[in-house]
Amino acid sequence: QVHVVESGGGLVQPGGSLRLSCVSSGVEGSNNLLAWYRQAPGQKREMVAISSSDGRKHYAGPSRDRFIISGDHVKNSVHLQMNNLEPDDTAAYFCSISRPQGYTYWGQGTQVTVSA
C-alpha cells in the first residue's frame, strides 16, 4: 500500500520562509519524477517544481529564484524550501510521485498561508 504524506505548511508573514517535506512508503523505483504542485481556492492545481532522477530541476515561473526543490529518488521523498514568500503563494501544496509508466501518486496536501 502506498502512502504519500506532506508536512511543514503553516502561517507565515510575507517575506518569510517555510520548508515543506514529503515522505512516502510503498512506492517502487528510483527513477520517478518528484514534484510539488499547489492549488489556491477557486484555482486549478499548478506545478511548482519538479525533480527528476537525472538531477534536473524545473520550476514554474513564480517559483523560480525563491523556491528550491530537493529530492531523494531512492527514498522517494522530496522537500521544498520556500523563501521570500508572498501572499500569492497562499495555497494547498501537494506532493506527487510519478512513475515512468505514467501513474502518479498524490498526498493529501499541506496548507501554506502567507499573511501579515
mmCIF file of C-alpha atoms in Angstrom:
data_model
loop_
_atom_site.group_PDB
_atom_site.id
_atom_site.type_symbol
_atom_site.label_atom_id
_atom_site.label_comp_id
_atom_site.label_asym_id
_atom_site.label_seq_id
_atom_site.Cartn_x
_atom_site.Cartn_y
_atom_site.Cartn_z
ATOM 1 C CA GLN A 1 0.000 0.000 0.000
ATOM 2 C CA VAL A 2 1.309 3.429 -0.973
ATOM 3 C CA HIS A 3 1.342 6.392 1.373
ATOM 4 C CA VAL A 4 2.434 9.905 0.476
ATOM 5 C CA VAL A 5 2.419 12.441 3.312
ATOM 6 C CA GLU A 6 3.239 16.134 3.233
ATOM 7 C CA SER A 7 4.152 18.317 6.206
ATOM 8 C CA GLY A 8 5.611 21.695 7.004
ATOM 9 C CA GLY A 9 2.844 24.042 5.993
ATOM 10 C CA GLY A 10 1.585 26.831 8.176
ATOM 11 C CA LEU A 11 1.014 30.543 8.560
ATOM 12 C CA VAL A 12 3.918 32.817 7.699
ATOM 13 C CA GLN A 13 4.334 36.538 7.180
ATOM 14 C CA PRO A 14 5.243 37.957 3.779
ATOM 15 C CA GLY A 15 8.968 37.645 3.242
ATOM 16 C CA GLY A 16 9.200 34.604 5.480
ATOM 17 C CA SER A 17 10.275 31.058 4.709
ATOM 18 C CA LEU A 18 8.865 27.570 5.021
ATOM 19 C CA ARG A 19 10.252 24.139 4.274
ATOM 20 C CA LEU A 20 7.776 21.543 3.065
ATOM 21 C CA SER A 21 8.526 17.852 3.322
ATOM 22 C CA CYS A 22 7.043 14.833 1.612
ATOM 23 C CA VAL A 23 7.739 11.266 2.603
ATOM 24 C CA SER A 24 6.383 8.132 1.048
ATOM 25 C CA SER A 25 6.189 4.422 1.605
ATOM 26 C CA GLY A 26 5.361 1.607 -0.749
ATOM 27 C CA VAL A 27 6.461 3.433 -3.903
ATOM 28 C CA GLU A 28 8.768 1.372 -6.065
ATOM 29 C CA GLY A 29 11.602 2.552 -8.239
ATOM 30 C CA SER A 30 14.276 5.218 -8.083
ATOM 31 C CA ASN A 31 13.578 6.937 -11.400
ATOM 32 C CA ASN A 32 10.301 8.606 -10.540
ATOM 33 C CA LEU A 33 9.518 12.267 -11.012
ATOM 34 C CA LEU A 34 9.124 14.009 -7.653
ATOM 35 C CA ALA A 35 7.130 17.206 -7.749
ATOM 36 C CA TRP A 36 5.281 19.862 -5.822
ATOM 37 C CA TYR A 37 2.021 21.348 -7.011
ATOM 38 C CA ARG A 38 -0.257 23.905 -5.407
ATOM 39 C CA GLN A 39 -3.883 24.848 -5.602
ATOM 40 C CA ALA A 40 -5.369 28.090 -4.386
ATOM 41 C CA PRO A 41 -9.119 28.349 -3.672
ATOM 42 C CA GLY A 42 -11.065 28.523 -6.919
ATOM 43 C CA GLN A 43 -7.951 27.929 -8.991
ATOM 44 C CA LYS A 44 -6.591 24.975 -10.937
ATOM 45 C CA ARG A 45 -3.800 22.911 -9.492
ATOM 46 C CA GLU A 46 -0.495 24.173 -10.865
ATOM 47 C CA MET A 47 3.032 22.837 -10.956
ATOM 48 C CA VAL A 48 5.522 24.475 -8.618
ATOM 49 C CA ALA A 49 8.714 22.435 -9.064
ATOM 50 C CA ILE A 50 9.865 19.070 -10.381
ATOM 51 C CA SER A 51 12.897 16.964 -9.581
ATOM 52 C CA SER A 52 13.972 14.167 -11.911
ATOM 53 C CA SER A 53 16.280 11.304 -11.064
ATOM 54 C CA ASP A 54 18.921 12.503 -13.536
ATOM 55 C CA GLY A 55 19.414 15.582 -11.380
ATOM 56 C CA ARG A 56 17.425 18.057 -13.426
ATOM 57 C CA LYS A 57 15.091 20.518 -11.709
ATOM 58 C CA HIS A 58 12.299 22.515 -13.270
ATOM 59 C CA TYR A 59 10.476 25.435 -11.714
ATOM 60 C CA ALA A 60 7.347 27.314 -12.626
ATOM 61 C CA GLY A 61 7.891 30.993 -13.280
ATOM 62 C CA PRO A 62 6.630 32.358 -9.940
ATOM 63 C CA SER A 63 8.747 29.805 -8.052
ATOM 64 C CA ARG A 64 11.996 30.434 -9.810
ATOM 65 C CA ASP A 65 14.700 32.096 -7.686
ATOM 66 C CA ARG A 66 12.630 31.782 -4.495
ATOM 67 C CA PHE A 67 11.963 28.055 -4.144
ATOM 68 C CA ILE A 68 14.377 25.129 -4.074
ATOM 69 C CA ILE A 69 13.299 21.535 -4.622
ATOM 70 C CA SER A 70 15.430 18.694 -3.331
ATOM 71 C CA GLY A 71 14.525 15.095 -3.986
ATOM 72 C CA ASP A 72 15.782 11.794 -2.683
ATOM 73 C CA HIS A 73 14.907 9.500 -5.554
ATOM 74 C CA VAL A 74 15.977 6.389 -3.680
ATOM 75 C CA LYS A 75 13.641 7.087 -0.774
ATOM 76 C CA ASN A 76 11.039 8.837 -2.964
ATOM 77 C CA SER A 77 10.957 11.795 -0.633
ATOM 78 C CA VAL A 78 11.117 15.446 -1.595
ATOM 79 C CA HIS A 79 11.430 18.816 0.099
ATOM 80 C CA LEU A 80 10.551 22.304 -1.000
ATOM 81 C CA GLN A 81 12.382 25.243 0.550
ATOM 82 C CA MET A 82 10.294 28.354 0.019
ATOM 83 C CA ASN A 83 11.878 31.749 0.635
ATOM 84 C CA ASN A 84 10.614 35.305 0.390
ATOM 85 C CA LEU A 85 7.034 34.112 0.462
ATOM 86 C CA GLU A 86 4.313 36.315 -0.953
ATOM 87 C CA PRO A 87 0.552 36.384 -0.302
ATOM 88 C CA ASP A 88 0.042 34.910 -3.795
ATOM 89 C CA ASP A 89 1.876 31.797 -2.602
ATOM 90 C CA THR A 90 -1.071 31.007 -0.338
ATOM 91 C CA ALA A 91 -2.400 27.610 -1.397
ATOM 92 C CA ALA A 92 -2.623 23.960 -0.530
ATOM 93 C CA TYR A 93 0.645 22.334 -1.566
ATOM 94 C CA PHE A 94 0.660 18.781 -2.848
ATOM 95 C CA CYS A 95 3.458 16.310 -3.357
ATOM 96 C CA SER A 96 3.331 13.985 -6.347
ATOM 97 C CA ILE A 97 5.374 10.958 -7.308
ATOM 98 C CA SER A 98 5.099 9.940 -10.955
ATOM 99 C CA ARG A 99 6.162 6.517 -12.132
ATOM 100 C CA PRO A 100 7.732 6.156 -15.594
ATOM 101 C CA GLN A 101 4.732 4.101 -16.622
ATOM 102 C CA GLY A 102 2.601 7.173 -16.102
ATOM 103 C CA TYR A 103 0.845 6.529 -12.783
ATOM 104 C CA THR A 104 1.002 9.367 -10.257
ATOM 105 C CA TYR A 105 0.608 9.157 -6.514
ATOM 106 C CA TRP A 106 -0.606 12.221 -4.594
ATOM 107 C CA GLY A 107 -0.505 13.260 -0.994
ATOM 108 C CA GLN A 108 -3.352 14.936 0.864
ATOM 109 C CA GLY A 109 -1.696 18.329 0.826
ATOM 110 C CA THR A 110 -0.415 20.837 3.366
ATOM 111 C CA GLN A 111 -1.775 24.364 3.683
ATOM 112 C CA VAL A 112 0.501 27.361 3.296
ATOM 113 C CA THR A 113 -0.904 30.757 4.230
ATOM 114 C CA VAL A 114 1.116 33.907 3.714
ATOM 115 C CA SER A 115 -0.416 36.836 5.544
ATOM 116 C CA ALA A 116 0.539 39.720 7.755
#
